[in-house]
Amino acid sequence: MKKILSFLCALLLVQAYAFSQDEKSEKTRVLFVGNSFTFFWNMPQMVNAMARLEDFPMEVRQSTVSGSTWKQHFKEEKDTQTRNLLTSEKWDYVILQDHSLSTIEAPDRFKKYGERLVREVEKNGAVPYFMTTWAYLSNPLLQETISSSYKNLATSSGTKAIPVGEVFMKARRLRPDLKLYFDDKHPSSDGSYLIALIIYRALTGNSVKNIPDRLTATDSDGEKIILSFVHHKDGLFFRQLVDETIFEPNKLIQQ
């Protein structure tokens, strides 16, 4: 009898493990590659929280180092681990974001290593997306060059650019009262919430109208972590703006 019980317990454990592995494999796995423009205010975790609330199984990871460029990610410099993560794990989507001034100060490097990373991502079975960044608070005129550079690179690489920067700047124009910036370049908590909405909609195609103003996560001890607080009137504006944006691949959004 003891042997039978031991066998049944072992069988149940094997089945439970297999179920957990199947459940994990069914999740959409997303890797964010970039720098502080991506990780500020836990933006990737906000995307994951939105997916969880919408019952869209997603596992989000990131390879982000402050100030890093695509060249550094490709060459695994500055303690980046991008290529190792791409080859050692299975991903569905990889979101690529370069240094905020690469399109302005190093366009050749931007193009060269953007193309190399796209090939690396595709070689390992994932779908690459570019995350178009936004102009600095002090110089909104940068946006035209940034957007055009990402759009052209996406077209030549056969992939897509998520128009984060363009929607960000549109929000800035329509609601100049909003504090979308933490400093001259990094997003505020509200700015990161808006960015997460854009990424989530681009990845899933889902409306964001039911995303709450407050996003939460759980730490390793099971305690709740507050990822973001957005004033309700601002949250309504952000969600309407994102839902009304036509995400047509590699076309600039009308400002």
PDB file of C-alpha atoms in Angstrom:
ATOM      1  CA  MET A   1       0.000   0.000   0.000  1.00  0.00           C
ATOM      2  CA  LYS A   2       2.840   2.399   0.878  1.00  0.00           C
ATOM      3  CA  LYS A   3       4.460   1.700  -2.471  1.00  0.00           C
ATOM      4  CA  ILE A   4       1.192   2.424  -4.274  1.00  0.00           C
ATOM      5  CA  LEU A   5       0.717   5.669  -2.364  1.00  0.00           C
ATOM      6  CA  SER A   6       4.299   6.697  -3.085  1.00  0.00           C
ATOM      7  CA  PHE A   7       3.773   5.931  -6.758  1.00  0.00           C
ATOM      8  CA  LEU A   8       0.544   7.944  -6.883  1.00  0.00           C
ATOM      9  CA  CYS A   9       2.183  10.912  -5.141  1.00  0.00           C
ATOM     10  CA  ALA A  10       5.084  10.829  -7.575  1.00  0.00           C
ATOM     11  CA  LEU A  11       2.661  10.622 -10.497  1.00  0.00           C
ATOM     12  CA  LEU A  12       0.726  13.623  -9.222  1.00  0.00           C
ATOM     13  CA  LEU A  13       3.943  15.612  -8.830  1.00  0.00           C
ATOM     14  CA  VAL A  14       5.001  14.766 -12.380  1.00  0.00           C
ATOM     15  CA  GLN A  15       1.598  15.770 -13.733  1.00  0.00           C
ATOM     16  CA  ALA A  16       1.646  19.021 -11.748  1.00  0.00           C
ATOM     17  CA  TYR A  17       5.105  19.848 -13.057  1.00  0.00           C
ATOM     18  CA  ALA A  18       4.062  19.050 -16.618  1.00  0.00           C
ATOM     19  CA  PHE A  19       0.986  21.260 -16.237  1.00  0.00           C
ATOM     20  CA  SER A  20       3.069  24.146 -14.897  1.00  0.00           C
ATOM     21  CA  GLN A  21       5.503  23.756 -17.790  1.00  0.00           C
ATOM     22  CA  ASP A  22       2.641  23.723 -20.310  1.00  0.00           C
ATOM     23  CA  GLU A  23       1.115  26.789 -18.664  1.00  0.00           C
ATOM     24  CA  LYS A  24       4.471  28.563 -18.804  1.00  0.00           C
ATOM     25  CA  SER A  25       4.983  27.643 -22.454  1.00  0.00           C
ATOM     26  CA  GLU A  26       1.579  29.082 -23.333  1.00  0.00           C
ATOM     27  CA  LYS A  27       2.559  32.517 -22.064  1.00  0.00           C
ATOM     28  CA  THR A  28       3.641  35.150 -24.550  1.00  0.00           C
ATOM     29  CA  ARG A  29       7.286  35.784 -23.651  1.00  0.00           C
ATOM     30  CA  VAL A  30       8.523  39.320 -24.207  1.00  0.00           C
ATOM     31  CA  LEU A  31      12.091  40.595 -23.843  1.00  0.00           C
ATOM     32  CA  PHE A  32      12.746  44.338 -23.596  1.00  0.00           C
ATOM     33  CA  VAL A  33      16.192  45.438 -24.800  1.00  0.00           C
ATOM     34  CA  GLY A  34      17.246  49.016 -24.095  1.00  0.00           C
ATOM     35  CA  ASN A  35      18.242  51.378 -21.325  1.00  0.00           C
ATOM     36  CA  SER A  36      16.644  53.746 -18.811  1.00  0.00           C
ATOM     37  CA  PHE A  37      14.109  54.919 -21.404  1.00  0.00           C
ATOM     38  CA  THR A  38      12.670  51.410 -21.100  1.00  0.00           C
ATOM     39  CA  PHE A  39      13.119  50.561 -17.427  1.00  0.00           C
ATOM     40  CA  PHE A  40      12.166  53.931 -15.868  1.00  0.00           C
ATOM     41  CA  TRP A  41       9.273  53.521 -13.389  1.00  0.00           C
ATOM     42  CA  ASN A  42       9.137  49.769 -14.077  1.00  0.00           C
ATOM     43  CA  MET A  43       7.559  50.175 -17.499  1.00  0.00           C
ATOM     44  CA  PRO A  44       8.046  46.503 -18.546  1.00  0.00           C
ATOM     45  CA  GLN A  45       6.402  45.379 -15.298  1.00  0.00           C
ATOM     46  CA  MET A  46       3.481  47.731 -16.052  1.00  0.00           C
ATOM     47  CA  VAL A  47       2.996  45.969 -19.399  1.00  0.00           C
ATOM     48  CA  ASN A  48       2.988  42.640 -17.589  1.00  0.00           C
ATOM     49  CA  ALA A  49       0.476  43.917 -15.029  1.00  0.00           C
ATOM     50  CA  MET A  50      -1.839  45.097 -17.821  1.00  0.00           C
ATOM     51  CA  ALA A  51      -1.628  41.704 -19.497  1.00  0.00           C
ATOM     52  CA  ARG A  52      -2.403  39.909 -16.240  1.00  0.00           C
ATOM     53  CA  LEU A  53      -5.465  42.074 -15.597  1.00  0.00           C
ATOM     54  CA  GLU A  54      -6.717  41.425 -19.126  1.00  0.00           C
ATOM     55  CA  ASP A  55      -6.192  37.663 -18.753  1.00  0.00           C
ATOM     56  CA  PHE A  56      -3.532  37.684 -21.469  1.00  0.00           C
ATOM     57  CA  PRO A  57      -0.792  35.333 -20.180  1.00  0.00           C
ATOM     58  CA  MET A  58       2.520  37.125 -20.607  1.00  0.00           C
ATOM     59  CA  GLU A  59       5.996  36.764 -19.174  1.00  0.00           C
ATOM     60  CA  VAL A  60       8.099  39.916 -19.414  1.00  0.00           C
ATOM     61  CA  ARG A  61      11.870  40.144 -18.953  1.00  0.00           C
ATOM     62  CA  GLN A  62      14.373  42.865 -19.727  1.00  0.00           C
ATOM     63  CA  SER A  63      17.988  43.382 -20.730  1.00  0.00           C
ATOM     64  CA  THR A  64      18.475  47.042 -19.870  1.00  0.00           C
ATOM     65  CA  VAL A  65      21.519  49.047 -18.776  1.00  0.00           C
ATOM     66  CA  SER A  66      21.539  52.823 -18.266  1.00  0.00           C
ATOM     67  CA  GLY A  67      22.838  54.743 -21.266  1.00  0.00           C
ATOM     68  CA  SER A  68      23.468  51.614 -23.329  1.00  0.00           C
ATOM     69  CA  THR A  69      23.383  51.529 -27.132  1.00  0.00           C
ATOM     70  CA  TRP A  70      22.432  48.782 -29.557  1.00  0.00           C
ATOM     71  CA  LYS A  71      26.114  48.341 -30.346  1.00  0.00           C
ATOM     72  CA  GLN A  72      26.842  47.631 -26.678  1.00  0.00           C
ATOM     73  CA  HIS A  73      23.936  45.182 -26.496  1.00  0.00           C
ATOM     74  CA  PHE A  74      25.130  43.391 -29.625  1.00  0.00           C
ATOM     75  CA  LYS A  75      28.740  43.197 -28.443  1.00  0.00           C
ATOM     76  CA  GLU A  76      27.675  42.445 -24.845  1.00  0.00           C
ATOM     77  CA  GLU A  77      29.570  45.442 -23.531  1.00  0.00           C
ATOM     78  CA  LYS A  78      28.700  47.501 -20.442  1.00  0.00           C
ATOM     79  CA  ASP A  79      27.533  44.308 -18.665  1.00  0.00           C
ATOM     80  CA  THR A  80      24.666  43.773 -21.116  1.00  0.00           C
ATOM     81  CA  GLN A  81      23.416  40.177 -21.473  1.00  0.00           C
ATOM     82  CA  THR A  82      21.208  40.541 -24.535  1.00  0.00           C
ATOM     83  CA  ARG A  83      22.739  38.041 -26.943  1.00  0.00           C
ATOM     84  CA  ASN A  84      23.041  35.443 -24.196  1.00  0.00           C
ATOM     85  CA  LEU A  85      19.358  35.861 -23.336  1.00  0.00           C
ATOM     86  CA  LEU A  86      18.379  35.657 -26.999  1.00  0.00           C
ATOM     87  CA  THR A  87      20.178  32.364 -27.523  1.00  0.00           C
ATOM     88  CA  SER A  88      19.575  30.683 -24.156  1.00  0.00           C
ATOM     89  CA  GLU A  89      15.820  31.280 -23.882  1.00  0.00           C
ATOM     90  CA  LYS A  90      12.761  31.186 -26.130  1.00  0.00           C
ATOM     91  CA  TRP A  91      11.007  34.506 -26.844  1.00  0.00           C
ATOM     92  CA  ASP A  92       7.927  35.483 -28.802  1.00  0.00           C
ATOM     93  CA  TYR A  93       8.676  39.207 -29.082  1.00  0.00           C
ATOM     94  CA  VAL A  94      11.755  41.335 -28.507  1.00  0.00           C
ATOM     95  CA  ILE A  95      11.320  45.112 -28.101  1.00  0.00           C
ATOM     96  CA  LEU A  96      14.443  47.005 -29.194  1.00  0.00           C
ATOM     97  CA  GLN A  97      15.142  50.560 -27.976  1.00  0.00           C
ATOM     98  CA  ASP A  98      18.396  52.387 -28.763  1.00  0.00           C
ATOM     99  CA  HIS A  99      20.083  55.293 -26.977  1.00  0.00           C
ATOM    100  CA  SER A 100      17.907  58.409 -27.086  1.00  0.00           C
ATOM    101  CA  LEU A 101      20.374  60.377 -29.226  1.00  0.00           C
ATOM    102  CA  SER A 102      21.632  57.603 -31.519  1.00  0.00           C
ATOM    103  CA  THR A 103      19.436  58.698 -34.420  1.00  0.00           C
ATOM    104  CA  ILE A 104      20.808  62.242 -34.033  1.00  0.00           C
ATOM    105  CA  GLU A 105      24.469  61.720 -33.181  1.00  0.00           C
ATOM    106  CA  ALA A 106      25.282  58.268 -34.603  1.00  0.00           C
ATOM    107  CA  PRO A 107      22.835  57.404 -37.416  1.00  0.00           C
ATOM    108  CA  ASP A 108      25.219  54.942 -39.096  1.00  0.00           C
ATOM    109  CA  ARG A 109      25.751  53.031 -35.850  1.00  0.00           C
ATOM    110  CA  PHE A 110      21.996  53.124 -35.213  1.00  0.00           C
ATOM    111  CA  LYS A 111      21.255  51.522 -38.587  1.00  0.00           C
ATOM    112  CA  LYS A 112      24.108  48.999 -38.514  1.00  0.00           C
ATOM    113  CA  TYR A 113      23.412  47.540 -35.085  1.00  0.00           C
ATOM    114  CA  GLY A 114      19.646  47.836 -35.373  1.00  0.00           C
ATOM    115  CA  GLU A 115      19.822  45.591 -38.433  1.00  0.00           C
ATOM    116  CA  ARG A 116      22.221  43.187 -36.695  1.00  0.00           C
ATOM    117  CA  LEU A 117      19.976  42.854 -33.667  1.00  0.00           C
ATOM    118  CA  VAL A 118      16.923  42.245 -35.859  1.00  0.00           C
ATOM    119  CA  ARG A 119      18.755  39.386 -37.598  1.00  0.00           C
ATOM    120  CA  GLU A 120      19.861  37.992 -34.229  1.00  0.00           C
ATOM    121  CA  VAL A 121      16.299  38.111 -32.869  1.00  0.00           C
ATOM    122  CA  GLU A 122      14.803  36.491 -35.957  1.00  0.00           C
ATOM    123  CA  LYS A 123      17.525  33.836 -36.076  1.00  0.00           C
ATOM    124  CA  ASN A 124      16.403  32.712 -32.638  1.00  0.00           C
ATOM    125  CA  GLY A 125      12.724  32.512 -33.580  1.00  0.00           C
ATOM    126  CA  ALA A 126      11.333  35.725 -32.094  1.00  0.00           C
ATOM    127  CA  VAL A 127       9.579  38.705 -33.661  1.00  0.00           C
ATOM    128  CA  PRO A 128      11.491  42.003 -33.298  1.00  0.00           C
ATOM    129  CA  TYR A 129       9.837  45.379 -32.795  1.00  0.00           C
ATOM    130  CA  PHE A 130      11.514  48.752 -32.557  1.00  0.00           C
ATOM    131  CA  MET A 131      10.372  51.111 -29.795  1.00  0.00           C
ATOM    132  CA  THR A 132      10.518  54.634 -31.211  1.00  0.00           C
ATOM    133  CA  THR A 133      11.734  57.006 -28.515  1.00  0.00           C
ATOM    134  CA  TRP A 134      10.638  60.594 -27.814  1.00  0.00           C
ATOM    135  CA  ALA A 135      12.271  64.010 -28.065  1.00  0.00           C
ATOM    136  CA  TYR A 136      13.748  65.726 -25.038  1.00  0.00           C
ATOM    137  CA  LEU A 137      11.599  68.208 -23.140  1.00  0.00           C
ATOM    138  CA  SER A 138      13.997  70.992 -24.110  1.00  0.00           C
ATOM    139  CA  ASN A 139      13.896  70.226 -27.848  1.00  0.00           C
ATOM    140  CA  PRO A 140      10.709  68.747 -29.353  1.00  0.00           C
ATOM    141  CA  LEU A 141      12.165  69.374 -32.825  1.00  0.00           C
ATOM    142  CA  LEU A 142      14.227  66.179 -32.405  1.00  0.00           C
ATOM    143  CA  GLN A 143      11.131  64.027 -32.858  1.00  0.00           C
ATOM    144  CA  GLU A 144      10.942  64.232 -36.646  1.00  0.00           C
ATOM    145  CA  THR A 145      14.451  62.791 -37.045  1.00  0.00           C
ATOM    146  CA  ILE A 146      13.896  60.149 -34.357  1.00  0.00           C
ATOM    147  CA  SER A 147      10.590  58.942 -35.806  1.00  0.00           C
ATOM    148  CA  SER A 148      11.781  58.945 -39.411  1.00  0.00           C
ATOM    149  CA  SER A 149      14.943  57.034 -38.493  1.00  0.00           C
ATOM    150  CA  TYR A 150      13.062  54.274 -36.666  1.00  0.00           C
ATOM    151  CA  LYS A 151      10.414  54.087 -39.407  1.00  0.00           C
ATOM    152  CA  ASN A 152      13.002  53.810 -42.182  1.00  0.00           C
ATOM    153  CA  LEU A 153      15.035  51.224 -40.276  1.00  0.00           C
ATOM    154  CA  ALA A 154      11.932  49.147 -39.598  1.00  0.00           C
ATOM    155  CA  THR A 155      10.970  49.252 -43.284  1.00  0.00           C
ATOM    156  CA  SER A 156      14.442  48.294 -44.494  1.00  0.00           C
ATOM    157  CA  SER A 157      14.696  45.533 -41.855  1.00  0.00           C
ATOM    158  CA  GLY A 158      11.282  44.078 -42.633  1.00  0.00           C
ATOM    159  CA  THR A 159       9.976  44.643 -39.126  1.00  0.00           C
ATOM    160  CA  LYS A 160       7.776  47.231 -37.342  1.00  0.00           C
ATOM    161  CA  ALA A 161       8.332  50.317 -35.231  1.00  0.00           C
ATOM    162  CA  ILE A 162       5.954  50.962 -32.322  1.00  0.00           C
ATOM    163  CA  PRO A 163       5.296  54.740 -32.424  1.00  0.00           C
ATOM    164  CA  VAL A 164       5.843  55.364 -28.727  1.00  0.00           C
ATOM    165  CA  GLY A 165       7.617  58.682 -29.243  1.00  0.00           C
ATOM    166  CA  GLU A 166       4.982  60.028 -31.587  1.00  0.00           C
ATOM    167  CA  VAL A 167       2.094  59.219 -29.234  1.00  0.00           C
ATOM    168  CA  PHE A 168       4.110  60.615 -26.325  1.00  0.00           C
ATOM    169  CA  MET A 169       4.638  63.885 -28.200  1.00  0.00           C
ATOM    170  CA  LYS A 170       1.004  64.014 -29.266  1.00  0.00           C
ATOM    171  CA  ALA A 171      -0.024  63.739 -25.600  1.00  0.00           C
ATOM    172  CA  ARG A 172       2.410  66.528 -24.803  1.00  0.00           C
ATOM    173  CA  ARG A 173       0.865  68.754 -27.472  1.00  0.00           C
ATOM    174  CA  LEU A 174      -2.772  68.023 -26.577  1.00  0.00           C
ATOM    175  CA  ARG A 175      -2.275  68.243 -22.809  1.00  0.00           C
ATOM    176  CA  PRO A 176       0.631  70.623 -22.073  1.00  0.00           C
ATOM    177  CA  ASP A 177      -0.467  70.602 -18.418  1.00  0.00           C
ATOM    178  CA  LEU A 178       0.640  66.986 -18.007  1.00  0.00           C
ATOM    179  CA  LYS A 179       4.015  66.226 -16.468  1.00  0.00           C
ATOM    180  CA  LEU A 180       5.224  63.526 -18.822  1.00  0.00           C
ATOM    181  CA  TYR A 181       8.913  64.035 -18.028  1.00  0.00           C
ATOM    182  CA  PHE A 182      10.888  63.221 -14.885  1.00  0.00           C
ATOM    183  CA  ASP A 183      13.768  65.396 -16.102  1.00  0.00           C
ATOM    184  CA  ASP A 184      14.747  66.676 -19.551  1.00  0.00           C
ATOM    185  CA  LYS A 185      14.562  63.224 -21.142  1.00  0.00           C
ATOM    186  CA  HIS A 186      13.291  60.432 -18.896  1.00  0.00           C
ATOM    187  CA  PRO A 187       9.558  59.792 -18.540  1.00  0.00           C
ATOM    188  CA  SER A 188       7.672  60.545 -15.367  1.00  0.00           C
ATOM    189  CA  SER A 189       5.522  57.870 -13.739  1.00  0.00           C
ATOM    190  CA  ASP A 190       2.601  59.102 -15.881  1.00  0.00           C
ATOM    191  CA  GLY A 191       4.827  59.064 -18.958  1.00  0.00           C
ATOM    192  CA  SER A 192       5.861  55.463 -18.307  1.00  0.00           C
ATOM    193  CA  TYR A 193       2.207  54.488 -17.794  1.00  0.00           C
ATOM    194  CA  LEU A 194       1.410  55.957 -21.226  1.00  0.00           C
ATOM    195  CA  ILE A 195       4.378  54.114 -22.793  1.00  0.00           C
ATOM    196  CA  ALA A 196       3.221  50.826 -21.246  1.00  0.00           C
ATOM    197  CA  LEU A 197      -0.285  51.346 -22.672  1.00  0.00           C
ATOM    198  CA  ILE A 198       1.177  51.856 -26.149  1.00  0.00           C
ATOM    199  CA  ILE A 199       3.403  48.772 -25.934  1.00  0.00           C
ATOM    200  CA  TYR A 200       0.603  46.616 -24.541  1.00  0.00           C
ATOM    201  CA  ARG A 201      -1.803  47.629 -27.296  1.00  0.00           C
ATOM    202  CA  ALA A 202       0.823  47.128 -29.990  1.00  0.00           C
ATOM    203  CA  LEU A 203       1.669  43.628 -28.734  1.00  0.00           C
ATOM    204  CA  THR A 204      -1.870  42.380 -28.131  1.00  0.00           C
ATOM    205  CA  GLY A 205      -4.123  44.478 -30.338  1.00  0.00           C
ATOM    206  CA  ASN A 206      -6.417  44.845 -27.322  1.00  0.00           C
ATOM    207  CA  SER A 207      -8.247  47.996 -26.347  1.00  0.00           C
ATOM    208  CA  VAL A 208      -6.814  49.642 -23.240  1.00  0.00           C
ATOM    209  CA  LYS A 209     -10.045  51.303 -22.139  1.00  0.00           C
ATOM    210  CA  ASN A 210     -10.467  48.982 -19.141  1.00  0.00           C
ATOM    211  CA  ILE A 211      -6.897  49.255 -17.864  1.00  0.00           C
ATOM    212  CA  PRO A 212      -7.086  50.734 -14.336  1.00  0.00           C
ATOM    213  CA  ASP A 213      -5.393  53.893 -13.117  1.00  0.00           C
ATOM    214  CA  ARG A 214      -3.477  51.906 -10.503  1.00  0.00           C
ATOM    215  CA  LEU A 215      -1.237  49.005 -11.507  1.00  0.00           C
ATOM    216  CA  THR A 216       0.152  46.482  -9.051  1.00  0.00           C
ATOM    217  CA  ALA A 217       2.517  43.517  -8.909  1.00  0.00           C
ATOM    218  CA  THR A 218       3.519  40.984  -6.257  1.00  0.00           C
ATOM    219  CA  ASP A 219       7.014  40.600  -4.808  1.00  0.00           C
ATOM    220  CA  SER A 220       8.759  37.308  -3.948  1.00  0.00           C
ATOM    221  CA  ASP A 221       7.141  37.337  -0.497  1.00  0.00           C
ATOM    222  CA  GLY A 222       3.652  37.690  -1.909  1.00  0.00           C
ATOM    223  CA  GLU A 223       3.377  41.349  -0.893  1.00  0.00           C
ATOM    224  CA  LYS A 224       1.655  43.843  -3.169  1.00  0.00           C
ATOM    225  CA  ILE A 225       3.808  46.398  -4.992  1.00  0.00           C
ATOM    226  CA  ILE A 226       2.243  49.559  -6.406  1.00  0.00           C
ATOM    227  CA  LEU A 227       3.717  50.151  -9.859  1.00  0.00           C
ATOM    228  CA  SER A 228       1.793  53.307 -10.751  1.00  0.00           C
ATOM    229  CA  PHE A 229      -0.841  55.800  -9.643  1.00  0.00           C
ATOM    230  CA  VAL A 230      -2.499  57.902 -12.343  1.00  0.00           C
ATOM    231  CA  HIS A 231      -5.150  60.548 -11.697  1.00  0.00           C
ATOM    232  CA  HIS A 232      -8.415  59.283 -13.148  1.00  0.00           C
ATOM    233  CA  LYS A 233      -8.920  62.176 -15.566  1.00  0.00           C
ATOM    234  CA  ASP A 234      -5.397  61.701 -16.894  1.00  0.00           C
ATOM    235  CA  GLY A 235      -5.800  57.945 -17.132  1.00  0.00           C
ATOM    236  CA  LEU A 236      -8.970  58.424 -19.203  1.00  0.00           C
ATOM    237  CA  PHE A 237      -7.092  60.737 -21.555  1.00  0.00           C
ATOM    238  CA  PHE A 238      -4.119  58.362 -21.930  1.00  0.00           C
ATOM    239  CA  ARG A 239      -6.320  55.367 -22.646  1.00  0.00           C
ATOM    240  CA  GLN A 240      -8.514  57.210 -25.134  1.00  0.00           C
ATOM    241  CA  LEU A 241      -5.457  58.593 -26.909  1.00  0.00           C
ATOM    242  CA  VAL A 242      -3.909  55.136 -27.265  1.00  0.00           C
ATOM    243  CA  ASP A 243      -7.160  53.487 -28.338  1.00  0.00           C
ATOM    244  CA  GLU A 244      -7.774  56.151 -30.985  1.00  0.00           C
ATOM    245  CA  THR A 245      -4.260  55.899 -32.412  1.00  0.00           C
ATOM    246  CA  ILE A 246      -4.062  53.928 -35.644  1.00  0.00           C
ATOM    247  CA  PHE A 247      -1.043  51.666 -35.305  1.00  0.00           C
ATOM    248  CA  GLU A 248      -0.315  51.389 -38.986  1.00  0.00           C
ATOM    249  CA  PRO A 249       3.110  49.782 -39.421  1.00  0.00           C
ATOM    250  CA  ASN A 250       5.919  52.230 -40.150  1.00  0.00           C
ATOM    251  CA  LYS A 251       3.696  55.202 -40.967  1.00  0.00           C
ATOM    252  CA  LEU A 252       4.196  58.391 -39.038  1.00  0.00           C
ATOM    253  CA  ILE A 253       1.271  59.453 -36.882  1.00  0.00           C
ATOM    254  CA  GLN A 254      -0.394  62.703 -37.799  1.00  0.00           C
ATOM    255  CA  GLN A 255       0.354  65.243 -35.101  1.00  0.00           C
TER     256      GLN A 255
END
